[in-house]
Amino acid sequence: MCIYILFSDYVITFCTVKLQTPRIVSLLSESYNPHVRYGAALAVGISCAGTGLSEAISLLEPLTSDVVDFVRQGALIAMAMVMVQMNEASDSRVGTFRYCNIMMYFSI
């Protein structure tokens, strides 16, 4: 079963098999259009929420340092959605992600 969502001029497909979403959205995450990159980040975040899927984290990491501010914001939100049920023992990137974003937020 798939859900089709019209996003701007694109149709984004959310599949029930969570492993397929990062692969499908990976080309959209490299688009020249920042709105498409933002939508791709949130699509991965929503469909892979709570899974800690390594492919999703790998796709979102470059978007967290995008030149456009709202793309970075969307990537950080999506990354938090993916990592919400993970701890540092399951993936070492969780600790660095949480620590770096807390330091950035509080400007310490």
PDB file of C-alpha atoms in Angstrom:
ATOM      1  CA  MET A   1       0.000   0.000   0.000  1.00  0.00           C
ATOM      2  CA  CYS A   2       1.327   3.447  -0.920  1.00  0.00           C
ATOM      3  CA  ILE A   3       0.073   6.936  -0.183  1.00  0.00           C
ATOM      4  CA  TYR A   4       0.514   9.571  -2.876  1.00  0.00           C
ATOM      5  CA  ILE A   5       0.870  13.207  -1.848  1.00  0.00           C
ATOM      6  CA  LEU A   6       0.960  16.086  -4.321  1.00  0.00           C
ATOM      7  CA  PHE A   7       3.839  18.366  -3.292  1.00  0.00           C
ATOM      8  CA  SER A   8       4.263  21.397  -5.516  1.00  0.00           C
ATOM      9  CA  ASP A   9       4.619  19.854  -8.988  1.00  0.00           C
ATOM     10  CA  TYR A  10       5.832  16.505  -7.693  1.00  0.00           C
ATOM     11  CA  VAL A  11       4.044  13.461  -6.398  1.00  0.00           C
ATOM     12  CA  ILE A  12       5.744  12.006  -3.346  1.00  0.00           C
ATOM     13  CA  THR A  13       5.052   8.388  -2.554  1.00  0.00           C
ATOM     14  CA  PHE A  14       5.042   7.127   1.017  1.00  0.00           C
ATOM     15  CA  CYS A  15       5.355   3.363   0.991  1.00  0.00           C
ATOM     16  CA  THR A  16       4.515   1.143   3.892  1.00  0.00           C
ATOM     17  CA  VAL A  17       7.884  -0.559   3.504  1.00  0.00           C
ATOM     18  CA  LYS A  18      10.093   1.939   5.330  1.00  0.00           C
ATOM     19  CA  LEU A  19      13.269   0.698   3.672  1.00  0.00           C
ATOM     20  CA  GLN A  20      12.105   1.981   0.275  1.00  0.00           C
ATOM     21  CA  THR A  21      11.461   5.616   1.187  1.00  0.00           C
ATOM     22  CA  PRO A  22      15.086   6.856   1.448  1.00  0.00           C
ATOM     23  CA  ARG A  23      15.945   5.179  -1.849  1.00  0.00           C
ATOM     24  CA  ILE A  24      12.936   6.716  -3.604  1.00  0.00           C
ATOM     25  CA  VAL A  25      13.473  10.212  -2.179  1.00  0.00           C
ATOM     26  CA  SER A  26      17.278  10.289  -2.546  1.00  0.00           C
ATOM     27  CA  LEU A  27      17.199  11.984  -5.962  1.00  0.00           C
ATOM     28  CA  LEU A  28      14.762  14.619  -4.711  1.00  0.00           C
ATOM     29  CA  SER A  29      17.118  15.452  -1.844  1.00  0.00           C
ATOM     30  CA  GLU A  30      19.729  16.540  -4.416  1.00  0.00           C
ATOM     31  CA  SER A  31      17.386  18.875  -6.289  1.00  0.00           C
ATOM     32  CA  TYR A  32      18.341  22.473  -7.107  1.00  0.00           C
ATOM     33  CA  ASN A  33      14.992  23.612  -5.691  1.00  0.00           C
ATOM     34  CA  PRO A  34      15.181  24.146  -1.912  1.00  0.00           C
ATOM     35  CA  HIS A  35      11.450  23.484  -1.470  1.00  0.00           C
ATOM     36  CA  VAL A  36      11.869  20.033  -3.014  1.00  0.00           C
ATOM     37  CA  ARG A  37      14.846  19.298  -0.733  1.00  0.00           C
ATOM     38  CA  TYR A  38      12.763  20.409   2.259  1.00  0.00           C
ATOM     39  CA  GLY A  39       9.893  18.142   1.195  1.00  0.00           C
ATOM     40  CA  ALA A  40      12.258  15.229   0.642  1.00  0.00           C
ATOM     41  CA  ALA A  41      13.699  15.648   4.141  1.00  0.00           C
ATOM     42  CA  LEU A  42      10.277  15.715   5.766  1.00  0.00           C
ATOM     43  CA  ALA A  43       9.086  12.773   3.670  1.00  0.00           C
ATOM     44  CA  VAL A  44      11.961  10.679   4.991  1.00  0.00           C
ATOM     45  CA  GLY A  45      11.387  11.945   8.530  1.00  0.00           C
ATOM     46  CA  ILE A  46       7.692  11.135   8.545  1.00  0.00           C
ATOM     47  CA  SER A  47       7.934   7.744   6.871  1.00  0.00           C
ATOM     48  CA  CYS A  48      10.954   6.555   8.904  1.00  0.00           C
ATOM     49  CA  ALA A  49       9.962   8.109  12.240  1.00  0.00           C
ATOM     50  CA  GLY A  50      11.211   6.148  15.212  1.00  0.00           C
ATOM     51  CA  THR A  51      13.026   3.533  13.141  1.00  0.00           C
ATOM     52  CA  GLY A  52      16.607   4.783  13.400  1.00  0.00           C
ATOM     53  CA  LEU A  53      17.124   3.619   9.829  1.00  0.00           C
ATOM     54  CA  SER A  54      20.754   4.105   8.842  1.00  0.00           C
ATOM     55  CA  GLU A  55      19.897   4.932   5.210  1.00  0.00           C
ATOM     56  CA  ALA A  56      17.535   7.673   6.352  1.00  0.00           C
ATOM     57  CA  ILE A  57      20.161   9.193   8.641  1.00  0.00           C
ATOM     58  CA  SER A  58      22.760   9.055   5.870  1.00  0.00           C
ATOM     59  CA  LEU A  59      20.375  10.825   3.493  1.00  0.00           C
ATOM     60  CA  LEU A  60      19.507  13.544   6.016  1.00  0.00           C
ATOM     61  CA  GLU A  61      23.045  14.310   7.216  1.00  0.00           C
ATOM     62  CA  PRO A  62      24.094  16.363   4.143  1.00  0.00           C
ATOM     63  CA  LEU A  63      20.826  18.301   4.301  1.00  0.00           C
ATOM     64  CA  THR A  64      21.583  19.454   7.853  1.00  0.00           C
ATOM     65  CA  SER A  65      24.368  21.619   6.428  1.00  0.00           C
ATOM     66  CA  ASP A  66      22.422  22.966   3.427  1.00  0.00           C
ATOM     67  CA  VAL A  67      22.910  26.599   2.384  1.00  0.00           C
ATOM     68  CA  VAL A  68      19.189  27.364   2.734  1.00  0.00           C
ATOM     69  CA  ASP A  69      18.005  27.836   6.297  1.00  0.00           C
ATOM     70  CA  PHE A  70      14.563  26.206   6.046  1.00  0.00           C
ATOM     71  CA  VAL A  71      16.076  23.119   4.405  1.00  0.00           C
ATOM     72  CA  ARG A  72      18.449  22.785   7.371  1.00  0.00           C
ATOM     73  CA  GLN A  73      15.490  23.228   9.719  1.00  0.00           C
ATOM     74  CA  GLY A  74      13.466  20.547   7.940  1.00  0.00           C
ATOM     75  CA  ALA A  75      16.419  18.164   7.912  1.00  0.00           C
ATOM     76  CA  LEU A  76      16.986  18.639  11.647  1.00  0.00           C
ATOM     77  CA  ILE A  77      13.301  18.056  12.377  1.00  0.00           C
ATOM     78  CA  ALA A  78      13.325  14.942  10.197  1.00  0.00           C
ATOM     79  CA  MET A  79      16.530  13.676  11.812  1.00  0.00           C
ATOM     80  CA  ALA A  80      14.955  14.092  15.249  1.00  0.00           C
ATOM     81  CA  MET A  81      11.899  12.154  14.088  1.00  0.00           C
ATOM     82  CA  VAL A  82      14.063   9.289  12.827  1.00  0.00           C
ATOM     83  CA  MET A  83      16.259   9.198  15.949  1.00  0.00           C
ATOM     84  CA  VAL A  84      13.529   9.735  18.547  1.00  0.00           C
ATOM     85  CA  GLN A  85      13.606   6.152  19.878  1.00  0.00           C
ATOM     86  CA  MET A  86      17.348   5.533  19.577  1.00  0.00           C
ATOM     87  CA  ASN A  87      20.168   5.716  22.073  1.00  0.00           C
ATOM     88  CA  GLU A  88      23.920   6.082  21.728  1.00  0.00           C
ATOM     89  CA  ALA A  89      24.473   2.351  22.134  1.00  0.00           C
ATOM     90  CA  SER A  90      22.501   1.556  18.983  1.00  0.00           C
ATOM     91  CA  ASP A  91      24.168   4.219  16.789  1.00  0.00           C
ATOM     92  CA  SER A  92      27.055   6.509  17.664  1.00  0.00           C
ATOM     93  CA  ARG A  93      25.650   9.328  15.499  1.00  0.00           C
ATOM     94  CA  VAL A  94      22.784   9.812  17.962  1.00  0.00           C
ATOM     95  CA  GLY A  95      25.003  11.191  20.715  1.00  0.00           C
ATOM     96  CA  THR A  96      26.853  13.582  18.429  1.00  0.00           C
ATOM     97  CA  PHE A  97      23.594  14.766  16.862  1.00  0.00           C
ATOM     98  CA  ARG A  98      21.981  15.488  20.206  1.00  0.00           C
ATOM     99  CA  TYR A  99      25.068  17.082  21.734  1.00  0.00           C
ATOM    100  CA  CYS A 100      25.829  19.329  18.727  1.00  0.00           C
ATOM    101  CA  ASN A 101      22.249  20.560  18.426  1.00  0.00           C
ATOM    102  CA  ILE A 102      21.949  21.303  22.141  1.00  0.00           C
ATOM    103  CA  MET A 103      25.172  23.306  21.983  1.00  0.00           C
ATOM    104  CA  MET A 104      23.947  25.138  18.863  1.00  0.00           C
ATOM    105  CA  TYR A 105      20.590  25.913  20.470  1.00  0.00           C
ATOM    106  CA  PHE A 106      22.044  27.279  23.663  1.00  0.00           C
ATOM    107  CA  SER A 107      25.076  28.824  21.893  1.00  0.00           C
ATOM    108  CA  ILE A 108      27.457  27.348  24.411  1.00  0.00           C
TER     109      ILE A 108
END
